[in-house]
Coordinates of C-alpha atoms in Angstrom, one line a residue:
Chain A
X7 CA -14.5 25.1 -16.8
X8 CA -11.9 25.4 -19.6
X9 CA -9.7 22.6 -20.9
X10 CA -6.8 23.0 -23.2
X11 CA -6.8 20.1 -25.6
X12 CA -4.5 19.7 -28.6
X13 CA -3.7 23.4 -28.3
X14 CA -7.4 24.5 -28.4
X15 CA -9.4 25.8 -25.5
X16 CA -12.7 24.0 -24.9
X17 CA -15.4 25.3 -22.5
X18 CA -17.1 22.4 -20.9
X19 CA -19.9 22.0 -18.4
X20 CA -19.5 19.0 -16.3
X21 CA -19.5 17.6 -12.8
X22 CA -15.9 18.1 -11.4
X23 CA -15.6 14.4 -10.8
X24 CA -16.3 13.4 -14.5
X25 CA -13.4 11.5 -16.0
X26 CA -11.7 13.3 -18.9
X27 CA -12.4 10.3 -21.2
X28 CA -16.2 10.9 -21.0
X29 CA -15.8 14.5 -21.9
X30 CA -13.5 13.7 -24.8
X31 CA -15.8 11.1 -26.3
X32 CA -19.3 12.3 -25.3
X33 CA -19.0 16.1 -25.5
X34 CA -16.0 16.9 -27.8
X35 CA -16.3 14.0 -30.3
X36 CA -12.6 13.3 -29.8
X37 CA -13.2 9.5 -30.1
X38 CA -9.6 8.3 -30.4
X39 CA -9.1 7.5 -26.8
X40 CA -11.1 4.4 -26.0
X41 CA -13.0 3.1 -22.9
X42 CA -11.4 -0.3 -22.0
X43 CA -11.5 -1.3 -18.4
X44 CA -12.5 2.0 -16.8
X45 CA -10.0 1.3 -14.0
X46 CA -6.7 2.6 -15.3
X47 CA -5.5 -0.9 -15.9
X48 CA -5.5 -1.4 -19.7
X49 CA -4.3 1.9 -21.2
X50 CA -6.8 2.2 -24.0
X51 CA -7.8 5.6 -22.8
X52 CA -4.2 7.0 -22.5
X53 CA -3.7 10.7 -23.4
X54 CA -0.8 13.0 -22.6
X55 CA -1.1 15.6 -19.9
X56 CA 1.7 18.1 -19.9
X57 CA 4.5 15.6 -20.8
X58 CA 3.2 12.5 -19.1
X59 CA 0.9 9.6 -20.3
X60 CA -2.3 9.6 -18.2
X61 CA -5.3 7.3 -18.0
X62 CA -8.1 9.6 -19.0
X63 CA -10.8 7.1 -17.7
X64 CA -9.7 7.8 -14.1
X65 CA -8.6 11.4 -14.2
X66 CA -11.3 13.9 -13.2
X67 CA -11.6 17.0 -15.5
X68 CA -11.4 19.3 -12.5
X69 CA -7.8 18.2 -12.0
X70 CA -6.9 19.1 -15.5
X71 CA -7.7 22.8 -15.7
X72 CA -4.8 24.9 -16.9
X73 CA -2.9 21.9 -18.1
X74 CA -2.0 20.8 -21.6
X75 CA -3.9 17.8 -22.8
X76 CA -3.0 16.0 -26.0
X77 CA -5.0 13.2 -27.6
X78 CA -4.3 10.9 -30.6
X79 CA -6.1 13.5 -32.8
X80 CA -3.3 15.9 -32.0
X81 CA -0.5 13.7 -33.3
X82 CA -1.5 14.0 -37.0
X83 CA -4.2 13.6 -39.5
X84 CA -5.2 10.9 -42.0
X85 CA -3.5 12.8 -44.8
X86 CA -0.5 13.8 -42.7
X87 CA 0.1 11.2 -39.9
X88 CA 2.8 12.0 -37.3
X89 CA 5.9 9.8 -37.0
X90 CA 4.4 7.6 -34.4
X91 CA 1.3 7.1 -36.4
X92 CA 3.2 6.4 -39.6
X93 CA 5.4 3.8 -37.8
X94 CA 2.4 2.0 -36.4
X95 CA 0.8 1.9 -39.9
X96 CA 4.1 0.7 -41.6
X97 CA 4.5 -2.1 -39.0
X98 CA 0.8 -2.9 -39.3
X99 CA 0.8 -2.9 -35.5
X100 CA -3.0 -2.9 -35.2
X101 CA -5.1 -6.0 -35.2
X102 CA -8.5 -4.9 -33.8
X103 CA -7.0 -1.5 -33.2
X104 CA -8.8 -0.8 -29.9
X105 CA -5.7 -0.4 -27.8
X106 CA -3.7 1.4 -30.5
X107 CA -4.5 5.1 -29.8
X108 CA -3.4 4.6 -26.2
X109 CA -0.3 2.7 -27.3
X110 CA 0.6 5.6 -29.6
X111 CA 0.1 8.2 -27.0
X112 CA 2.3 6.3 -24.5
X113 CA 4.9 5.8 -27.3
X114 CA 4.8 9.5 -28.1
X115 CA 5.4 10.4 -24.5
X116 CA 8.3 8.0 -24.3
X117 CA 10.0 9.4 -27.4
X118 CA 9.6 13.0 -26.3
X119 CA 11.4 12.1 -23.1
X120 CA 13.9 9.7 -24.6
X121 CA 14.3 10.0 -28.4
X122 CA 16.6 6.9 -28.5
X123 CA 15.1 4.3 -26.2
X124 CA 16.6 0.8 -25.9
X125 CA 14.5 -2.3 -26.4
X126 CA 14.2 -2.7 -22.7
X127 CA 13.4 1.0 -22.2
X128 CA 10.5 0.5 -24.6
X129 CA 9.3 -2.7 -22.9
X130 CA 9.4 -1.1 -19.5
X131 CA 7.6 2.1 -20.6
X132 CA 4.9 0.4 -22.7
X133 CA 4.2 -2.1 -19.9
X134 CA 1.2 -0.2 -18.6
X135 CA -0.7 -0.6 -21.9
X136 CA -2.3 -4.0 -22.8
X137 CA -3.3 -5.4 -26.2
X138 CA -5.7 -8.4 -26.2
X139 CA -5.0 -9.4 -29.8
X140 CA -1.4 -10.1 -29.0
X141 CA 0.3 -7.7 -31.4
X142 CA 2.8 -6.6 -28.8
X143 CA 5.8 -7.6 -30.9
X144 CA 4.6 -5.4 -33.8
X145 CA 3.8 -2.6 -31.4
X146 CA 7.3 -2.8 -29.9
X147 CA 8.8 -2.7 -33.5
X148 CA 6.6 0.2 -34.3
X149 CA 7.9 2.2 -31.4
X150 CA 11.5 1.4 -32.5
X151 CA 10.6 2.5 -36.0
X152 CA 9.0 5.7 -34.7
X153 CA 12.2 6.4 -32.8
X154 CA 14.1 6.1 -36.0
X155 CA 11.7 8.5 -37.7
X156 CA 12.2 11.0 -34.9
X157 CA 15.9 10.6 -35.3
X158 CA 15.6 11.4 -39.0
X159 CA 14.0 14.7 -38.0
X160 CA 10.4 13.4 -37.9
X161 CA 10.1 13.4 -41.7
X162 CA 6.7 12.4 -43.0
X163 CA 4.8 13.8 -40.2
X164 CA 4.3 16.5 -37.6
X165 CA 5.9 15.6 -34.3
X166 CA 3.4 16.2 -31.5
Chain B
X11 CA 56.5 22.1 27.8
X12 CA 53.8 22.6 25.2
X13 CA 55.9 20.5 22.9
X14 CA 56.0 17.7 25.4
X15 CA 52.3 17.7 25.9
X16 CA 51.7 17.5 22.1
X17 CA 54.2 14.7 21.8
X18 CA 52.7 13.0 24.7
X19 CA 49.2 13.3 23.2
X20 CA 50.5 12.0 19.9
X21 CA 52.0 9.0 21.6
X22 CA 48.8 8.3 23.4
X23 CA 46.9 8.6 20.1
X24 CA 49.3 6.2 18.4
X25 CA 49.0 3.7 21.2
X26 CA 45.2 3.9 21.1
X27 CA 45.2 3.5 17.4
X28 CA 47.4 0.5 17.6
X29 CA 45.1 -1.0 20.3
X30 CA 42.1 -0.3 18.1
X31 CA 43.6 -1.8 15.0
X32 CA 44.7 -4.9 17.0
X33 CA 41.1 -5.1 18.4
X34 CA 39.5 -4.6 14.9
X35 CA 41.9 -6.8 13.0
X36 CA 40.4 -10.0 11.5
X37 CA 42.5 -12.5 9.6
X38 CA 41.5 -13.9 6.3
X39 CA 40.0 -17.4 6.1
X40 CA 41.9 -19.4 3.5
X41 CA 40.0 -19.6 0.1
X42 CA 39.0 -23.0 -1.2
X43 CA 38.0 -24.4 -4.6
X44 CA 34.3 -23.9 -5.0
X45 CA 32.6 -27.0 -3.7
X46 CA 30.8 -29.2 -6.2
X47 CA 27.0 -29.3 -6.2
X48 CA 27.1 -33.0 -5.5
X49 CA 28.7 -32.4 -2.1
X50 CA 25.5 -30.9 -0.8
X51 CA 22.5 -32.9 0.3
X52 CA 19.3 -32.0 -1.7
X53 CA 17.1 -31.9 1.4
X54 CA 19.6 -29.5 3.0
X55 CA 19.5 -27.3 -0.1
X56 CA 15.7 -27.3 -0.1
X57 CA 15.6 -26.2 3.6
X58 CA 18.2 -23.5 2.7
X59 CA 15.9 -22.2 -0.1
X60 CA 13.1 -21.8 2.4
X61 CA 15.4 -20.0 4.9
X62 CA 16.7 -17.7 2.1
X63 CA 13.1 -16.8 1.3
X64 CA 12.4 -16.0 4.9
X65 CA 15.6 -13.9 5.0
X66 CA 14.6 -12.1 1.8
X67 CA 18.2 -12.3 0.8
X68 CA 17.3 -11.9 -2.9
X69 CA 16.0 -8.3 -2.4
X70 CA 19.3 -6.7 -1.4
X71 CA 21.5 -9.1 -3.3
X72 CA 20.0 -8.6 -6.7
X73 CA 20.4 -5.6 -8.9
X74 CA 17.3 -4.2 -10.7
X75 CA 16.7 -6.5 -13.6
X76 CA 19.8 -8.4 -12.6
X77 CA 20.4 -12.1 -12.0
X78 CA 19.2 -13.4 -8.6
X79 CA 21.8 -13.1 -5.8
X80 CA 24.4 -11.6 -8.1
X81 CA 24.5 -8.4 -6.1
X82 CA 24.5 -4.7 -7.2
X83 CA 21.4 -3.6 -5.5
X84 CA 21.9 0.0 -4.4
X85 CA 20.7 0.5 -0.8
X86 CA 20.5 4.2 -0.1
X87 CA 21.2 5.1 3.5
X88 CA 21.7 8.3 5.5
X89 CA 25.5 7.5 5.2
X90 CA 25.6 7.0 1.5
X91 CA 24.9 4.2 -0.9
X92 CA 25.9 0.6 -0.2
X93 CA 25.7 -2.1 -2.8
X94 CA 24.4 -5.6 -2.0
X95 CA 27.2 -8.0 -2.8
X96 CA 27.3 -11.0 -5.2
X97 CA 26.5 -14.1 -3.1
X98 CA 26.4 -16.6 -6.0
X99 CA 29.2 -19.2 -5.8
X100 CA 31.2 -17.4 -8.5
X101 CA 34.9 -18.0 -7.5
X102 CA 36.1 -14.5 -8.5
X103 CA 33.3 -12.1 -7.8
X104 CA 31.0 -14.1 -5.5
X105 CA 31.4 -16.3 -2.5
X106 CA 32.5 -19.4 -4.4
X107 CA 35.8 -19.6 -2.4
X108 CA 34.1 -19.2 1.0
X109 CA 34.1 -22.1 3.4
X110 CA 31.2 -22.8 5.8
X111 CA 33.2 -21.2 8.7
X112 CA 33.8 -18.1 6.5
X113 CA 30.1 -17.9 5.8
X114 CA 29.2 -18.4 9.5
X115 CA 31.6 -15.6 10.4
X116 CA 30.0 -13.2 7.9
X117 CA 26.5 -14.0 9.2
X118 CA 27.4 -14.0 12.9
X119 CA 30.1 -11.4 13.2
X120 CA 29.8 -9.3 10.0
X121 CA 33.3 -10.1 8.7
X122 CA 33.9 -11.3 5.2
X123 CA 36.2 -14.2 4.1
X124 CA 39.1 -11.8 3.5
X125 CA 38.7 -10.4 7.1
X126 CA 37.0 -7.1 6.2
X127 CA 34.3 -5.7 8.5
X128 CA 30.9 -5.6 6.7
X129 CA 28.6 -2.7 7.0
X130 CA 25.6 -3.3 9.2
X131 CA 23.3 -2.6 6.3
X132 CA 23.9 -6.3 6.1
X133 CA 21.8 -7.1 9.2
X134 CA 24.2 -9.4 11.0
X135 CA 22.9 -7.9 14.2
X136 CA 20.0 -10.1 13.5
X137 CA 21.7 -13.0 11.7
X138 CA 23.9 -13.5 14.7
X139 CA 20.8 -15.2 16.1
X140 CA 20.7 -17.8 13.3
X141 CA 21.5 -21.3 14.4
X142 CA 24.5 -23.2 13.0
X143 CA 22.2 -25.8 11.5
X144 CA 20.2 -23.2 9.6
X145 CA 23.4 -21.5 8.5
X146 CA 24.6 -24.8 7.0
X147 CA 21.4 -25.1 5.1
X148 CA 21.6 -21.5 3.8
X149 CA 25.2 -22.1 2.8
X150 CA 24.2 -25.3 0.9
X151 CA 21.5 -23.3 -0.9
X152 CA 23.7 -20.4 -1.9
X153 CA 26.7 -22.5 -3.0
X154 CA 24.4 -24.4 -5.4
X155 CA 23.0 -21.4 -7.2
X156 CA 24.1 -20.6 -10.7
X157 CA 27.5 -18.8 -10.3
X158 CA 27.2 -15.4 -11.9
X159 CA 30.3 -13.3 -12.7
X160 CA 29.4 -9.8 -11.6
X161 CA 31.6 -7.3 -9.8
X162 CA 29.7 -5.4 -7.1
X163 CA 30.0 -1.6 -7.6
X164 CA 32.1 0.1 -5.0
X165 CA 30.1 1.7 -2.1
X166 CA 29.6 5.4 -2.1
X167 CA 29.9 6.4 1.6
X168 CA 30.7 9.7 3.3
X169 CA 34.1 10.1 4.8
X170 CA 35.2 8.6 7.2
X171 CA 32.7 5.8 7.0
X172 CA 34.6 4.3 4.0
X173 CA 37.1 3.0 6.6
X174 CA 35.8 -0.4 7.4
X175 CA 37.8 -0.6 10.6
X176 CA 35.4 1.8 12.2
X177 CA 32.7 -0.8 12.0
X178 CA 34.5 -2.7 14.7
X179 CA 33.7 0.2 17.0
X180 CA 30.1 0.1 16.0
X181 CA 29.9 -3.6 16.7
X182 CA 31.4 -3.0 20.2
X183 CA 28.5 -0.7 20.9
X184 CA 25.6 -2.5 19.1
X185 CA 26.4 -6.1 18.2
X186 CA 25.1 -8.5 20.8
X187 CA 26.3 -11.9 19.9
X188 CA 24.5 -13.9 22.5
X189 CA 22.5 -15.9 20.1
X190 CA 18.7 -16.6 20.3
X191 CA 17.4 -17.7 23.6
X192 CA 14.0 -19.3 23.6
X193 CA 11.4 -18.3 26.2
X194 CA 10.4 -21.6 27.9
X195 CA 7.1 -19.9 29.1
X196 CA 6.0 -19.6 25.5
X197 CA 4.8 -22.2 22.9
X198 CA 7.1 -23.9 20.4
X199 CA 5.3 -22.0 17.7
X200 CA 5.8 -18.7 19.4
X201 CA 9.5 -19.4 19.9
X202 CA 10.0 -20.5 16.3
X203 CA 8.4 -17.2 15.3
X204 CA 10.6 -15.2 17.6
X205 CA 13.6 -17.0 16.3
X206 CA 12.7 -16.2 12.7
X207 CA 11.6 -12.6 13.4
X208 CA 14.7 -11.8 15.5
X209 CA 17.1 -13.7 13.3
X210 CA 16.9 -14.5 9.6
X211 CA 13.7 -12.5 9.0
X212 CA 15.4 -9.4 10.4
X213 CA 12.0 -7.6 10.6
X214 CA 13.5 -5.0 12.9
X215 CA 16.0 -3.9 10.3
X216 CA 13.1 -2.0 8.7
X217 CA 10.4 -1.9 11.4
X218 CA 12.5 -0.6 14.2
X219 CA 13.7 3.1 14.1
X220 CA 17.4 3.7 14.0
X221 CA 19.6 6.1 15.9
X222 CA 22.2 8.6 14.5
X223 CA 24.7 5.8 14.1
X224 CA 22.3 3.6 12.2
X225 CA 21.7 1.1 15.0
X226 CA 18.2 0.0 16.0
X227 CA 16.7 1.8 18.9
X228 CA 16.1 -1.1 21.3
X229 CA 13.6 0.9 23.4
X230 CA 11.5 1.3 20.3
X231 CA 11.8 -2.3 19.2
X232 CA 9.5 -2.9 16.2
X233 CA 8.0 0.5 16.8
X234 CA 8.0 1.5 13.2
X235 CA 11.0 2.4 11.0
X236 CA 12.0 3.2 7.5
X237 CA 12.9 1.3 4.4
X238 CA 14.0 2.6 1.0
X239 CA 12.0 5.8 1.4
X240 CA 8.9 3.9 2.8
X241 CA 7.7 3.9 6.3
X242 CA 7.7 0.4 7.8
X243 CA 4.7 0.4 10.2
X244 CA 4.9 -0.4 13.9
X245 CA 4.6 -4.1 14.7
X246 CA 4.3 -3.6 18.4
X247 CA 1.6 -2.0 20.6
X248 CA 2.1 1.3 18.7
X249 CA 0.4 -0.2 15.6
X250 CA -2.1 2.2 14.1
X251 CA -3.9 -0.4 12.0
X252 CA -7.6 0.5 12.2
X253 CA -8.5 -3.1 12.3
X254 CA -6.4 -4.9 15.0
X255 CA -4.2 -7.6 13.5
X256 CA -4.7 -11.2 14.6
X257 CA -2.3 -14.2 13.9
X258 CA -4.8 -15.5 11.3
X259 CA -4.9 -12.1 9.5
X260 CA -1.2 -11.8 9.6
X261 CA -0.8 -15.3 8.2
X262 CA -3.1 -14.4 5.2
X263 CA -1.2 -11.2 4.7
X264 CA 2.2 -12.7 4.8
X265 CA 1.3 -15.6 2.6
X266 CA -0.9 -13.9 0.0
X267 CA 0.2 -10.2 0.3
X268 CA -3.3 -9.1 1.4
X269 CA -5.9 -9.7 3.9
X270 CA -9.5 -8.5 3.4
X271 CA -9.5 -6.0 6.2
X272 CA -5.9 -4.8 5.9
X273 CA -3.8 -3.1 3.2
X274 CA -2.0 -4.9 0.4
X275 CA 1.8 -5.4 0.9
X276 CA 3.5 -2.5 -0.9
X277 CA 7.0 -1.1 -1.2
X278 CA 9.8 -3.3 0.0
X279 CA 7.2 -5.5 1.8
X280 CA 5.9 -6.8 -1.5
X281 CA 9.0 -8.8 -2.1
X282 CA 8.9 -10.1 1.5
X283 CA 5.4 -11.6 1.1
X284 CA 6.2 -12.8 -2.4
X285 CA 9.0 -14.8 -0.9
X286 CA 6.9 -16.0 2.0
X287 CA 4.3 -17.4 -0.4
X288 CA 6.8 -20.2 -1.2
X289 CA 7.8 -21.0 2.4
X290 CA 6.2 -23.9 4.4
X291 CA 3.0 -22.5 6.0
X292 CA 4.1 -23.6 9.5
X293 CA 7.0 -21.2 9.3
X294 CA 4.8 -18.3 8.3
X295 CA 2.3 -19.2 10.9
X296 CA 5.0 -19.0 13.6
X297 CA 6.0 -15.6 12.4
X298 CA 2.4 -14.5 12.5
X299 CA 1.9 -15.9 16.0
X300 CA 4.9 -14.1 17.3
X301 CA 4.1 -10.7 15.7
X302 CA 0.5 -10.9 16.9
X303 CA 1.9 -11.4 20.4
X304 CA 4.3 -8.5 20.1
X305 CA 1.4 -6.3 19.0
X306 CA -0.7 -7.5 21.9
X307 CA -4.5 -7.8 22.1
X308 CA -6.5 -4.8 21.1
X309 CA -8.5 -3.2 24.0
X310 CA -12.3 -3.2 23.9
X311 CA -12.5 0.4 22.5
X312 CA -10.3 -0.4 19.6
X313 CA -12.3 -3.6 18.9
X314 CA -15.5 -1.7 18.9
X315 CA -14.2 1.0 16.6
X316 CA -12.9 -1.7 14.3
X317 CA -16.2 -3.4 14.0
X318 CA -17.9 -0.1 13.2
X319 CA -15.3 0.5 10.4
X320 CA -15.8 -2.9 9.0
X321 CA -19.6 -2.5 9.0
X322 CA -19.2 0.8 7.2
X323 CA -16.9 -0.7 4.6
X324 CA -19.3 -3.5 4.0
X325 CA -22.2 -1.1 3.6
X326 CA -20.3 1.0 1.1
X327 CA -19.6 -2.1 -0.9
X328 CA -23.2 -3.1 -0.9
X329 CA -24.5 0.3 -1.8
X330 CA -25.2 0.8 -5.5
X331 CA -23.6 3.7 -7.3
X332 CA -20.0 4.6 -7.1
X333 CA -19.7 7.6 -4.7
X334 CA -21.7 8.4 -1.7
X335 CA -23.9 11.5 -1.7
X336 CA -21.8 13.2 0.9
X337 CA -18.7 12.7 -1.3
X338 CA -20.6 14.1 -4.3
X339 CA -21.5 17.2 -2.3
X340 CA -17.9 17.6 -1.1
X341 CA -16.7 17.3 -4.6
X342 CA -18.9 20.2 -5.7
X343 CA -17.5 22.5 -3.0
X344 CA -14.8 23.4 -5.5
X345 CA -15.4 27.1 -5.7
X346 CA -12.1 28.0 -3.9
X347 CA -9.6 25.7 -5.5
X348 CA -11.2 23.6 -8.1
X349 CA -7.9 22.2 -9.4
X350 CA -7.0 20.8 -6.0
X351 CA -10.2 19.5 -4.5
X352 CA -9.3 16.3 -2.8
X353 CA -12.9 15.1 -2.7
X354 CA -13.4 15.6 -6.5
X355 CA -10.1 13.8 -7.1
X356 CA -11.1 10.9 -4.9
X357 CA -14.5 10.6 -6.5
X358 CA -13.1 10.8 -10.1
X359 CA -10.0 8.7 -9.6
X360 CA -10.1 6.5 -6.6
X361 CA -13.7 5.6 -6.0
X362 CA -14.2 3.5 -9.1
X363 CA -12.1 0.8 -7.5
X364 CA -12.1 1.6 -3.8
X365 CA -15.8 1.9 -3.3
X366 CA -17.7 1.1 -6.4
X367 CA -18.2 -2.6 -6.7
X368 CA -17.4 -5.8 -4.9
X369 CA -15.6 -7.7 -7.5
X370 CA -14.9 -11.4 -7.5
X371 CA -12.1 -12.3 -5.2
X372 CA -8.8 -12.9 -7.0
X373 CA -9.5 -10.8 -10.1
X374 CA -6.8 -8.4 -10.8
X375 CA -9.0 -5.4 -10.2
X376 CA -10.9 -6.9 -7.3
X377 CA -10.7 -6.3 -3.6
X378 CA -9.5 -2.8 -3.7
X379 CA -9.5 -1.8 -0.1
X380 CA -12.2 0.3 1.4
X381 CA -10.0 3.1 2.6
X382 CA -11.5 3.1 6.1
X383 CA -9.7 -0.1 6.6
X384 CA -6.3 1.2 5.5
X385 CA -3.3 1.4 7.8
X386 CA -1.5 3.5 5.2
X387 CA -3.9 6.3 6.0
X388 CA -3.4 5.9 9.8
X389 CA 0.3 6.0 9.9
X390 CA 2.2 8.8 11.6
X391 CA 3.6 9.9 8.2
X392 CA 2.0 10.3 4.8
X393 CA 5.0 8.9 2.8
X394 CA 3.5 5.6 2.0
X395 CA 0.2 7.0 0.8
X396 CA 2.0 9.6 -1.3
X397 CA 4.3 7.0 -2.9
X398 CA 1.3 4.7 -3.7
X399 CA -0.7 7.5 -5.2
X400 CA 2.3 8.6 -7.4
X401 CA 3.7 5.2 -8.3
X402 CA 0.7 2.9 -8.0
X403 CA 1.1 -0.8 -7.2
X404 CA 2.6 -3.3 -9.6
X405 CA 3.4 -7.0 -9.2
X406 CA 6.9 -8.1 -9.7
X407 CA 7.8 -9.1 -13.2
X408 CA 6.1 -12.4 -14.0
X409 CA 4.3 -12.6 -10.7
X410 CA 0.6 -12.2 -9.8
X411 CA -0.4 -9.5 -7.5
X412 CA -2.7 -6.5 -6.9
X413 CA -2.3 -3.6 -9.2
X414 CA -3.1 0.1 -8.9
X415 CA -2.3 2.7 -11.5
X416 CA 0.1 5.5 -10.5
X417 CA -1.0 9.1 -10.7
X418 CA 2.4 10.9 -11.0
X419 CA 1.6 12.2 -14.4
X420 CA -2.1 12.9 -13.8
X421 CA -1.8 15.1 -10.6
X422 CA 0.2 18.1 -9.7
X423 CA 2.0 18.2 -6.3
X424 CA -0.9 20.4 -4.9
X425 CA -3.5 17.9 -6.1
X426 CA -1.7 14.9 -4.6
X427 CA -1.4 16.9 -1.4
X428 CA -5.1 17.8 -1.4
X429 CA -6.1 14.2 -2.0
X430 CA -3.8 12.9 0.8
X431 CA -5.2 15.4 3.3
X432 CA -8.8 14.7 2.2
X433 CA -8.3 10.9 2.7
X434 CA -6.7 11.4 6.1
X435 CA -9.5 13.6 7.2
X436 CA -12.3 11.5 5.7
X437 CA -11.2 8.0 6.6
X438 CA -9.4 8.3 9.9
X439 CA -9.9 10.1 13.2
X440 CA -6.3 10.9 13.5
X441 CA -4.7 14.4 13.4
X442 CA -3.9 15.9 10.0
X443 CA -0.4 15.3 8.6
X444 CA 1.6 18.5 8.7
X445 CA 4.3 17.9 6.2
X446 CA 2.3 16.7 3.2
X447 CA 3.6 19.2 0.6
X448 CA 7.3 18.6 1.5
X449 CA 6.8 14.8 1.4
X450 CA 5.1 15.0 -2.0
X451 CA 8.0 16.9 -3.4
X452 CA 10.5 14.5 -1.8
X453 CA 8.8 11.4 -3.1
X454 CA 8.6 12.8 -6.6
X455 CA 12.3 13.7 -6.5
X456 CA 13.3 10.2 -5.3
X457 CA 11.3 8.7 -8.2
X458 CA 13.0 11.0 -10.7
X459 CA 16.4 9.9 -9.4
X460 CA 15.6 6.2 -9.2
X461 CA 12.7 5.3 -11.5
X462 CA 12.8 1.7 -10.5

């Protein structure tokens, strides 16, 4: 079956029940999304499908044919990070970093739907993603900073 | 001649209107200075707290993310939107100036201190059964809450329902103010339960279907109703629970929000069980005793079927591996519509929790229900299943509780529909739901309008 990931089409051969996360990591070497709980409860595996954040560890690939999947690799590069990535770096929002790709994908989805979220909008929206190091305060600041970047026209990066 | 008839009719209309206004008119009860906290006995306040929890007052009288009891909760009904009022003792915007008789009149007759008829969204058709002693305790509890200044938004009701006088007519038809009468043939426990269920608990407000005028259909008492877009399952003999409820199972469910062979409390019921976790156990046991008795004992056939289902669920939990071979084969039959194969979606999304492993009790991810045990799948309507799949299950802020991720972003309407139909066919022996697609669209729309 074919999957559209970050604007490219990938042909994959997999059992229809295989979670997207396994295909991303094991077949396509898109290792940004992480395996955390495997139950859709921590958010480390978050990617964007069409416009919505989705837990890739519990979403079977067969359900994603013909839909637009985006991963952290689609938000920018090391040389040219996207606004959300740049904001997370500037706030030094990562400690161990394991949850951060998921956090950034959820933040990206939020900012695409609501470019000027309030603090409580951010808290509510980011609620589904957990960080075990406890850098939530920095993560929340990073999302605010990313919103400011987006407002400035996304300078310094390519908006996803 | 024609003019005379018209004049005559107008006169009759005027007289009837005058009679109706005279009948519907209620005078104001004089306001008082808000009573000081010290005028209430602490034991009385504590008893009131427990009664308020049983009445789940907080749900309809608290806005999303608002202060408790300060009103502003939008209750969407077929007649428009009604906002729960501020029942904190604030003098200007709450009930601070209400006397106990004014409070009693509101609870028993549905008339506020100023003399205005209250809409029956406030379930005084149940509260009329609450004893004066209990009302006194509730009053003491509410009058000692933190006063919050918060204007309640105006109701948004369709014409002519915005005229409160009309409610007097509704009351004439549907409000029976006889009070609760215990059944001497039953135990004290049963009677206490009946009193709480029929009175303050107002279970029928959601669990009994309503007629075109919004009154509970007495012939379908506790036969399954509707609440905030959710189906409230039947609590009488019409129950479709695959595993018959017992008083013990109901007690566990009402206290902890879950019982091992029944669904988790979801939708508006989550707040109800959250409240009941803080109520003296004897009260909840009485409610459980009474509801079990209303449901009645299950016949032999149902019992037998239930033990088969439980055995199957146990077997599934003990089996190693995440998905049964049958399900794996079903999932591969995806030649026709691979994007909307319910079996594949179940195996890839649901099975990891609902079949895979028996996890330690009490862990956040533990105890996902084997779907054969689920009442949600056996209901006459798919709305609850659809809403859970789309929205997931989340505990209230700061509370413990079961969680399930929502799939609104992951699945298209067709995929949700395919999953819902697959689950119904696989885990129940009931006829397929016929309006799945429409209900999926409707549920999605309601979330888009009110994301809370």
